Amino acid sequence: MKLSTELTHREHGRTLLFLLCFFLLSKYHLSIGFALKPYMIFLCVFLLFHLSAFSFQKMYAFELVLLCFYAFYGFTGAFSLYPLASLRLMLGIILLVGCYLIVKFILSTCSIQAIQAAIARAGLLFNAVSLLLYIVGLKSVGFHGEEMAASYGVLLDRGYPRLIGLLEDPNLYVFYNTLFFAYFLTHMKSWSHKAGFALCLLTTILTFSRGGILAMLLMILLYMAISHSVKSWRLLLAMGVTLSVISYLAAAAMKIPIGKLLESRMEDFSSDGGSGRFELWGRAWEYFLDHPVMGIGADNFIEYNTAYYGKSLYTHNTLLQILSESGFLGFSLYAAFLLLVFKQLLSRSLAKKHLYLLLTFMAFLLQMLSLSLIINELFLLYLAIVSVILQKEKTSRLSDKEKLASHPLVTKGVPAQ
């Protein structure tokens, strides 16, 4: 029986690892009217083989409020100038919510230890393969490729060789890497986790993403402030020095002036308006002022920007996009959802045992200020992990209470009568 149970745990762990890896391969999708991504195919196949065992998992308040937001967000499209754009988005939301329910079921079959082990393994694979692709891409194009040209794992953007790895955008790379970064940061007891953290740090720097680097830096500072551990400070300092030496040697070998590129990238912030984001944010605010209650309609910002300015661009700010497209009502629902998630993450069962989830959420919020992430599969995967770990911790506490209640009370060594 014990051997059978161990095999089952291993099978669930492998299933979860495959799932996480497929989520990280979203770039390699099929266009069939919508993006059919690897994890969607995996989830469909999994459901076919486990349909009889499938069950809906408990929904927490933050999940229900998020569903209410999505419903209202889609409803705003009925009054928009471009309802087809809203309809496409709503179909995408329905698809992702369906995937979310299956992901929660898969996670529920795994222990917390198995979930965390899968996060660590997927993080190592994601960063190692991405770094390898970056090196191959640099060897292929160097610094002389066409502007905004991507090769393997590198994107040439205004003279910067930016790491994209297995994804299509360097800023999104940092967002996808946030969960792994936070996990390795708070679990640096083994050499594999230390190597994982070093890889996360290096790949983040090589994205030359100003918002991403700032988010990871603040995550480290927040962790140091919360942990109050001198050992953690020394370990981070030692790893920082080691990584700096490795980066210098690698830069010298490949002739990449990382320090100068980072300095130049930060200086560009004052002249490029955050890569044009400030102008887009101003337009989003104007659209909100014109339609303050229900906004201009779900996914209509791109259509408005194309019609009036000739460019199909996102808002590059999740909160401003929600405000402009769904008005004050939609923004209030989304703000309530974020506050409920934050409240759960501060609970004793998560804040102490699973600090990486809180750090990930804080970094996500900061990156949302420069990215459009109203529907994002990685963010939904993170929410599923939070929900399932909450439920498992609650079940564990109830089980401990039942065990205590079932034993006779003992006071000062004298059995209770």
Short mmCIF file of C-alpha atoms in Angstrom, two decimals:
data_model
loop_
_atom_site.label_atom_id
_atom_site.label_comp_id
_atom_site.label_asym_id
_atom_site.label_seq_id
_atom_site.Cartn_x
_atom_site.Cartn_y
_atom_site.Cartn_z
CA MET A 1 0.00 0.00 0.00
CA LYS A 2 2.83 2.42 0.90
CA LEU A 3 4.66 1.72 -2.38
CA SER A 4 1.42 2.28 -4.32
CA THR A 5 0.88 5.61 -2.55
CA GLU A 6 4.48 6.72 -3.33
CA LEU A 7 4.01 5.85 -7.00
CA THR A 8 0.77 7.84 -7.08
CA HIS A 9 2.52 10.87 -5.56
CA ARG A 10 5.30 10.57 -8.15
CA GLU A 11 2.78 10.37 -10.99
CA HIS A 12 0.95 13.44 -9.70
CA GLY A 13 4.26 15.27 -9.33
CA ARG A 14 5.25 14.46 -12.92
CA THR A 15 1.81 15.52 -14.18
CA LEU A 16 2.14 18.84 -12.37
CA LEU A 17 5.67 19.40 -13.69
CA PHE A 18 4.49 18.77 -17.25
CA LEU A 19 1.60 21.17 -16.68
CA LEU A 20 3.88 23.98 -15.47
CA CYS A 21 6.27 23.43 -18.36
CA PHE A 22 3.43 23.56 -20.89
CA PHE A 23 2.28 26.86 -19.37
CA LEU A 24 5.77 28.23 -20.08
CA LEU A 25 5.57 27.17 -23.74
CA SER A 26 2.63 29.42 -24.63
CA LYS A 27 4.71 31.06 -27.38
CA TYR A 28 4.51 27.83 -29.38
CA HIS A 29 0.80 27.82 -30.13
CA LEU A 30 -1.51 27.10 -33.06
CA SER A 31 -3.71 29.88 -34.46
CA ILE A 32 -7.16 28.42 -35.18
CA GLY A 33 -9.23 31.56 -34.73
CA PHE A 34 -7.69 31.76 -31.25
CA ALA A 35 -4.33 30.75 -29.82
CA LEU A 36 -4.45 27.02 -29.03
CA LYS A 37 -1.62 26.72 -26.51
CA PRO A 38 0.24 23.60 -25.34
CA TYR A 39 -1.20 23.69 -21.82
CA MET A 40 -4.75 23.80 -23.25
CA ILE A 41 -4.11 20.62 -25.22
CA PHE A 42 -2.54 18.99 -22.16
CA LEU A 43 -5.53 19.91 -19.99
CA CYS A 44 -8.02 18.56 -22.55
CA VAL A 45 -6.16 15.24 -22.79
CA PHE A 46 -5.89 15.03 -19.01
CA LEU A 47 -9.63 15.67 -18.60
CA LEU A 48 -10.49 12.95 -21.13
CA PHE A 49 -8.57 10.37 -19.11
CA HIS A 50 -9.80 11.58 -15.70
CA LEU A 51 -13.33 12.75 -16.44
CA SER A 52 -14.91 10.26 -14.04
CA ALA A 53 -12.73 11.50 -11.17
CA PHE A 54 -13.05 15.22 -11.96
CA SER A 55 -14.61 17.41 -9.28
CA PHE A 56 -15.04 21.15 -8.80
CA GLN A 57 -12.89 22.57 -6.04
CA LYS A 58 -13.96 25.08 -3.41
CA MET A 59 -14.00 28.68 -4.61
CA TYR A 60 -12.77 31.39 -2.26
CA ALA A 61 -14.21 34.90 -2.10
CA PHE A 62 -11.42 36.37 -4.24
CA GLU A 63 -12.15 33.85 -7.00
CA LEU A 64 -15.88 34.61 -6.97
CA VAL A 65 -15.23 38.35 -7.11
CA LEU A 66 -12.83 37.83 -10.03
CA LEU A 67 -15.55 35.90 -11.89
CA CYS A 68 -17.98 38.76 -11.18
CA PHE A 69 -15.46 41.22 -12.56
CA TYR A 70 -14.98 39.17 -15.73
CA ALA A 71 -18.77 38.95 -16.19
CA PHE A 72 -19.20 42.71 -15.78
CA TYR A 73 -16.13 43.42 -17.91
CA GLY A 74 -17.62 41.41 -20.76
CA PHE A 75 -21.03 43.03 -20.23
CA THR A 76 -19.53 46.47 -20.93
CA GLY A 77 -18.82 45.30 -24.47
CA ALA A 78 -22.54 45.31 -25.24
CA PHE A 79 -22.49 49.13 -25.11
CA SER A 80 -19.12 49.65 -26.81
CA LEU A 81 -18.25 50.98 -30.25
CA TYR A 82 -16.41 47.74 -31.03
CA PRO A 83 -18.50 44.87 -29.58
CA LEU A 84 -16.72 42.20 -31.64
CA ALA A 85 -13.46 42.96 -29.82
CA SER A 86 -15.27 42.52 -26.50
CA LEU A 87 -16.87 39.28 -27.70
CA ARG A 88 -13.50 37.82 -28.70
CA LEU A 89 -12.10 38.70 -25.30
CA MET A 90 -15.05 37.14 -23.48
CA LEU A 91 -14.63 33.89 -25.39
CA GLY A 92 -10.98 33.93 -24.33
CA ILE A 93 -11.98 34.52 -20.70
CA ILE A 94 -14.46 31.62 -20.78
CA LEU A 95 -11.76 29.34 -22.20
CA LEU A 96 -9.25 30.40 -19.53
CA VAL A 97 -11.77 29.99 -16.70
CA GLY A 98 -12.46 26.45 -17.93
CA CYS A 99 -8.72 25.74 -17.91
CA TYR A 100 -8.49 27.27 -14.43
CA LEU A 101 -11.01 24.78 -13.04
CA ILE A 102 -9.08 21.83 -14.49
CA VAL A 103 -5.77 23.21 -13.17
CA LYS A 104 -7.26 23.49 -9.68
CA PHE A 105 -8.38 19.87 -9.85
CA ILE A 106 -4.88 18.72 -10.86
CA LEU A 107 -3.30 20.77 -8.08
CA SER A 108 -5.76 19.36 -5.55
CA THR A 109 -4.46 15.83 -6.24
CA CYS A 110 -0.92 16.88 -5.26
CA SER A 111 0.55 17.60 -1.86
CA ILE A 112 1.94 21.05 -1.03
CA GLN A 113 5.44 19.55 -1.13
CA ALA A 114 4.80 18.17 -4.63
CA ILE A 115 3.52 21.56 -5.81
CA GLN A 116 6.61 23.33 -4.51
CA ALA A 117 8.94 20.70 -5.94
CA ALA A 118 7.32 21.15 -9.36
CA ILE A 119 7.74 24.94 -9.09
CA ALA A 120 11.44 24.52 -8.34
CA ARG A 121 12.08 22.05 -11.18
CA ALA A 122 10.08 24.06 -13.72
CA GLY A 123 11.93 27.22 -12.65
CA LEU A 124 15.32 25.61 -13.17
CA LEU A 125 14.34 24.27 -16.60
CA PHE A 126 12.72 27.53 -17.71
CA ASN A 127 15.70 29.69 -16.83
CA ALA A 128 18.41 27.28 -17.96
CA VAL A 129 16.81 26.69 -21.37
CA SER A 130 16.04 30.40 -21.79
CA LEU A 131 19.64 31.36 -21.01
CA LEU A 132 20.90 28.75 -23.47
CA LEU A 133 18.58 30.11 -26.18
CA TYR A 134 19.81 33.62 -25.40
CA ILE A 135 23.45 32.60 -25.88
CA VAL A 136 22.63 30.79 -29.14
CA GLY A 137 20.68 33.83 -30.34
CA LEU A 138 23.57 36.18 -29.59
CA LYS A 139 26.00 33.91 -31.42
CA SER A 140 23.59 33.93 -34.36
CA VAL A 141 22.89 37.67 -34.75
CA GLY A 142 25.27 39.48 -32.40
CA PHE A 143 24.50 43.20 -32.20
CA HIS A 144 24.05 43.67 -35.91
CA GLY A 145 20.59 42.26 -36.60
CA GLU A 146 17.55 44.20 -37.69
CA GLU A 147 15.73 46.39 -35.17
CA MET A 148 13.13 44.43 -33.12
CA ALA A 149 14.42 41.19 -34.66
CA ALA A 150 14.19 38.06 -32.54
CA SER A 151 16.50 35.08 -32.87
CA TYR A 152 16.16 32.04 -30.61
CA GLY A 153 16.12 33.60 -27.11
CA VAL A 154 17.25 37.16 -27.85
CA LEU A 155 15.40 40.26 -29.05
CA LEU A 156 17.33 43.22 -30.47
CA ASP A 157 15.48 46.28 -29.21
CA ARG A 158 17.02 49.73 -29.88
CA GLY A 159 20.50 48.31 -29.62
CA TYR A 160 19.84 46.21 -26.51
CA PRO A 161 20.20 42.40 -26.73
CA ARG A 162 17.20 41.57 -24.52
CA LEU A 163 16.56 38.07 -23.26
CA ILE A 164 13.17 36.61 -24.19
CA GLY A 165 14.04 32.93 -23.75
CA LEU A 166 11.03 30.72 -24.33
CA LEU A 167 8.67 33.70 -24.59
CA GLU A 168 8.11 36.55 -27.05
CA ASP A 169 8.54 39.61 -24.86
CA PRO A 170 11.31 40.45 -22.33
CA ASN A 171 8.88 42.21 -19.97
CA LEU A 172 6.56 39.20 -19.94
CA TYR A 173 9.58 36.97 -19.33
CA VAL A 174 10.16 38.68 -15.98
CA PHE A 175 6.46 38.36 -15.14
CA TYR A 176 6.49 34.62 -15.87
CA ASN A 177 9.71 34.26 -13.90
CA THR A 178 8.41 36.06 -10.80
CA LEU A 179 6.97 32.96 -9.10
CA PHE A 180 10.25 31.07 -9.55
CA PHE A 181 12.30 34.07 -8.42
CA ALA A 182 10.26 34.42 -5.21
CA TYR A 183 10.32 30.69 -4.47
CA PHE A 184 14.09 30.34 -4.85
CA LEU A 185 14.63 33.56 -2.87
CA THR A 186 12.77 32.14 0.14
CA HIS A 187 14.07 28.55 -0.16
CA MET A 188 17.84 28.84 -0.61
CA LYS A 189 18.80 25.90 1.56
CA SER A 190 19.90 23.50 -1.17
CA TRP A 191 22.48 24.12 -3.88
CA SER A 192 19.89 23.55 -6.60
CA HIS A 193 17.71 26.34 -5.17
CA LYS A 194 20.72 28.65 -4.89
CA ALA A 195 21.56 27.91 -8.52
CA GLY A 196 17.92 28.55 -9.43
CA PHE A 197 17.98 31.94 -7.73
CA ALA A 198 21.24 32.88 -9.47
CA LEU A 199 19.75 31.89 -12.83
CA CYS A 200 16.57 33.90 -12.15
CA LEU A 201 18.62 36.94 -11.20
CA LEU A 202 20.85 36.69 -14.26
CA THR A 203 18.02 36.16 -16.74
CA THR A 204 16.07 39.06 -15.22
CA ILE A 205 19.03 41.40 -15.66
CA LEU A 206 19.53 40.24 -19.25
CA THR A 207 15.95 41.17 -20.15
CA PHE A 208 16.93 44.83 -19.57
CA SER A 209 13.34 45.31 -18.41
CA ARG A 210 13.34 48.40 -16.20
CA GLY A 211 10.02 47.61 -14.54
CA GLY A 212 10.93 43.95 -14.13
CA ILE A 213 14.33 44.62 -12.58
CA LEU A 214 12.77 47.16 -10.20
CA ALA A 215 10.07 44.63 -9.19
CA MET A 216 12.64 41.92 -8.44
CA LEU A 217 14.83 44.38 -6.50
CA LEU A 218 11.89 45.46 -4.36
CA MET A 219 11.00 41.80 -3.81
CA ILE A 220 14.48 41.16 -2.42
CA LEU A 221 14.32 44.24 -0.18
CA LEU A 222 10.85 43.24 1.08
CA TYR A 223 12.06 39.74 1.86
CA MET A 224 15.07 41.08 3.77
CA ALA A 225 12.80 43.41 5.74
CA ILE A 226 10.35 40.62 6.62
CA SER A 227 12.84 37.83 7.35
CA HIS A 228 15.00 39.82 9.84
CA SER A 229 17.65 37.17 9.28
CA VAL A 230 21.32 38.15 9.22
CA LYS A 231 22.06 34.81 7.57
CA SER A 232 19.69 35.66 4.68
CA TRP A 233 21.40 39.03 4.23
CA ARG A 234 24.85 37.43 4.13
CA LEU A 235 23.67 34.75 1.70
CA LEU A 236 22.12 37.31 -0.66
CA LEU A 237 25.24 39.47 -0.49
CA ALA A 238 27.49 36.50 -1.21
CA MET A 239 25.32 35.39 -4.12
CA GLY A 240 25.22 38.95 -5.46
CA VAL A 241 29.00 39.16 -5.46
CA THR A 242 29.34 35.71 -7.03
CA LEU A 243 26.80 36.53 -9.72
CA SER A 244 28.54 39.83 -10.45
CA VAL A 245 31.84 38.02 -11.01
CA ILE A 246 30.18 35.38 -13.21
CA SER A 247 28.36 38.08 -15.18
CA TYR A 248 31.59 40.02 -15.69
CA LEU A 249 33.45 36.94 -16.94
CA ALA A 250 30.57 35.94 -19.21
CA ALA A 251 30.25 39.49 -20.54
CA ALA A 252 33.97 39.62 -21.24
CA ALA A 253 33.86 36.27 -23.03
CA MET A 254 30.85 37.20 -25.16
CA LYS A 255 31.74 40.90 -25.39
CA ILE A 256 28.46 42.10 -23.83
CA PRO A 257 28.93 45.31 -21.78
CA ILE A 258 26.11 44.49 -19.35
CA GLY A 259 26.93 47.32 -16.94
CA LYS A 260 26.99 50.00 -19.64
CA LEU A 261 23.84 48.64 -21.27
CA LEU A 262 21.97 48.71 -17.94
CA GLU A 263 23.12 52.25 -17.22
CA SER A 264 22.11 53.38 -20.70
CA ARG A 265 18.76 51.61 -20.38
CA MET A 266 17.95 53.47 -17.15
CA GLU A 267 19.01 56.80 -18.65
CA ASP A 268 16.63 56.22 -21.58
CA PHE A 269 13.70 56.35 -19.16
CA SER A 270 13.82 60.16 -19.00
CA SER A 271 13.87 60.55 -22.78
CA ASP A 272 11.60 57.79 -24.13
CA GLY A 273 8.62 58.37 -21.84
CA GLY A 274 8.74 54.81 -20.54
CA SER A 275 8.88 53.50 -24.14
CA GLY A 276 5.81 55.57 -24.98
CA ARG A 277 3.79 54.28 -22.03
CA PHE A 278 3.17 57.72 -20.48
CA GLU A 279 1.35 58.86 -23.60
CA LEU A 280 -0.79 55.70 -23.65
CA TRP A 281 -1.64 56.14 -19.97
CA GLY A 282 -2.77 59.70 -20.66
CA ARG A 283 -5.13 58.47 -23.39
CA ALA A 284 -6.56 55.78 -21.08
CA TRP A 285 -7.25 58.41 -18.42
CA GLU A 286 -9.02 60.60 -20.99
CA TYR A 287 -11.21 57.68 -22.08
CA PHE A 288 -12.13 57.08 -18.43
CA LEU A 289 -13.08 60.73 -17.92
CA ASP A 290 -15.32 60.54 -21.00
CA HIS A 291 -16.95 57.26 -19.82
CA PRO A 292 -16.51 57.19 -16.01
CA VAL A 293 -19.22 54.69 -15.04
CA MET A 294 -18.85 51.69 -17.39
CA GLY A 295 -15.88 52.70 -19.55
CA ILE A 296 -15.46 52.36 -23.31
CA GLY A 297 -16.00 48.59 -23.33
CA ALA A 298 -13.92 45.47 -22.81
CA ASP A 299 -10.80 45.29 -24.99
CA ASN A 300 -11.74 48.51 -26.78
CA PHE A 301 -8.61 50.53 -25.92
CA ILE A 302 -6.66 48.97 -28.79
CA GLU A 303 -9.51 49.71 -31.20
CA TYR A 304 -9.75 53.34 -30.04
CA ASN A 305 -6.00 53.80 -30.28
CA THR A 306 -5.96 52.32 -33.78
CA ALA A 307 -8.86 54.48 -34.93
CA TYR A 308 -7.54 57.77 -33.54
CA TYR A 309 -3.76 57.31 -33.58
CA GLY A 310 -3.19 54.64 -36.23
CA LYS A 311 -1.36 52.19 -33.95
CA SER A 312 -2.63 48.94 -32.43
CA LEU A 313 -1.18 49.24 -28.93
CA TYR A 314 -2.11 47.99 -25.48
CA THR A 315 -2.47 50.35 -22.52
CA HIS A 316 0.59 48.84 -20.83
CA ASN A 317 -1.04 49.42 -17.44
CA THR A 318 -3.55 46.84 -16.20
CA LEU A 319 -5.27 49.14 -13.71
CA LEU A 320 -5.64 52.03 -16.18
CA GLN A 321 -6.90 49.64 -18.84
CA ILE A 322 -9.58 48.33 -16.48
CA LEU A 323 -10.48 51.89 -15.48
CA SER A 324 -10.80 53.08 -19.09
CA GLU A 325 -12.57 49.98 -20.44
CA SER A 326 -14.95 49.13 -17.56
CA GLY A 327 -15.16 52.42 -15.70
CA PHE A 328 -15.38 52.96 -11.96
CA LEU A 329 -17.69 49.97 -11.47
CA GLY A 330 -15.34 47.48 -13.10
CA PHE A 331 -12.31 49.01 -11.39
CA SER A 332 -14.04 48.68 -7.99
CA LEU A 333 -14.67 44.97 -8.57
CA TYR A 334 -11.07 44.36 -9.59
CA ALA A 335 -9.75 46.36 -6.63
CA ALA A 336 -11.94 44.27 -4.30
CA PHE A 337 -10.52 41.10 -5.87
CA LEU A 338 -6.93 42.30 -5.28
CA LEU A 339 -7.68 43.26 -1.68
CA LEU A 340 -9.23 39.84 -0.98
CA VAL A 341 -6.17 38.05 -2.41
CA PHE A 342 -3.90 40.26 -0.31
CA LYS A 343 -5.96 39.50 2.81
CA GLN A 344 -5.60 35.74 2.25
CA LEU A 345 -1.87 36.04 1.65
CA LEU A 346 -1.47 37.86 4.97
CA SER A 347 -3.25 35.06 6.86
CA ARG A 348 -1.13 33.05 9.26
CA SER A 349 -1.37 29.87 7.18
CA LEU A 350 0.28 31.53 4.16
CA ALA A 351 2.36 34.48 5.38
CA LYS A 352 4.57 32.31 7.59
CA LYS A 353 4.80 29.04 5.68
CA HIS A 354 4.50 30.32 2.10
CA LEU A 355 6.03 33.79 2.04
CA TYR A 356 6.96 33.37 -1.62
CA LEU A 357 3.27 33.65 -2.57
CA LEU A 358 3.00 37.08 -0.93
CA LEU A 359 6.26 38.28 -2.51
CA THR A 360 5.09 37.05 -5.92
CA PHE A 361 1.81 38.92 -5.58
CA MET A 362 3.53 42.17 -4.60
CA ALA A 363 5.87 41.90 -7.60
CA PHE A 364 2.90 41.10 -9.87
CA LEU A 365 1.12 44.27 -8.71
CA LEU A 366 4.16 46.40 -9.49
CA GLN A 367 4.55 44.87 -12.96
CA MET A 368 0.85 45.40 -13.68
CA LEU A 369 1.60 49.12 -13.69
CA SER A 370 3.54 48.70 -16.93
CA LEU A 371 1.89 45.62 -18.50
CA SER A 372 -1.62 44.75 -19.73
CA LEU A 373 -2.53 41.57 -17.83
CA ILE A 374 -6.31 41.49 -17.46
CA ILE A 375 -6.33 37.91 -18.70
CA ASN A 376 -3.05 36.07 -18.33
CA GLU A 377 -2.67 32.31 -17.93
CA LEU A 378 0.36 32.56 -15.63
CA PHE A 379 -1.50 34.86 -13.25
CA LEU A 380 -4.47 32.46 -13.20
CA LEU A 381 -2.09 29.55 -12.54
CA TYR A 382 -0.70 31.51 -9.58
CA LEU A 383 -4.23 32.12 -8.23
CA ALA A 384 -5.00 28.40 -8.56
CA ILE A 385 -1.87 27.57 -6.54
CA VAL A 386 -2.88 30.07 -3.84
CA SER A 387 -6.42 28.69 -3.66
CA VAL A 388 -5.36 25.04 -3.44
CA ILE A 389 -2.63 25.69 -0.84
CA LEU A 390 -5.16 27.65 1.24
CA GLN A 391 -7.53 24.69 1.16
CA LYS A 392 -4.82 22.17 1.98
CA GLU A 393 -3.55 24.24 4.91
CA LYS A 394 -7.11 24.54 6.24
CA THR A 395 -7.63 20.77 5.91
CA SER A 396 -4.33 20.17 7.69
CA ARG A 397 -5.31 22.43 10.61
CA LEU A 398 -8.70 20.73 10.98
CA SER A 399 -7.01 17.33 10.93
CA ASP A 400 -4.59 18.41 13.67
CA LYS A 401 -7.48 19.68 15.81
CA GLU A 402 -9.33 16.39 15.39
CA LYS A 403 -6.24 14.44 16.45
CA LEU A 404 -5.85 16.60 19.56
CA ALA A 405 -9.54 16.20 20.40
CA SER A 406 -9.37 12.43 20.02
CA HIS A 407 -6.54 12.07 22.59
CA PRO A 408 -7.28 12.19 26.34
CA LEU A 409 -6.24 15.44 27.99
CA VAL A 410 -3.07 15.34 30.03
CA THR A 411 -2.39 18.06 32.56
CA LYS A 412 0.94 18.22 34.36
CA GLY A 413 1.59 14.61 33.62
CA VAL A 414 -1.64 13.38 35.28
CA PRO A 415 -4.16 11.68 32.94
CA ALA A 416 -7.58 13.28 32.91
CA GLN A 417 -10.27 11.39 34.78
#
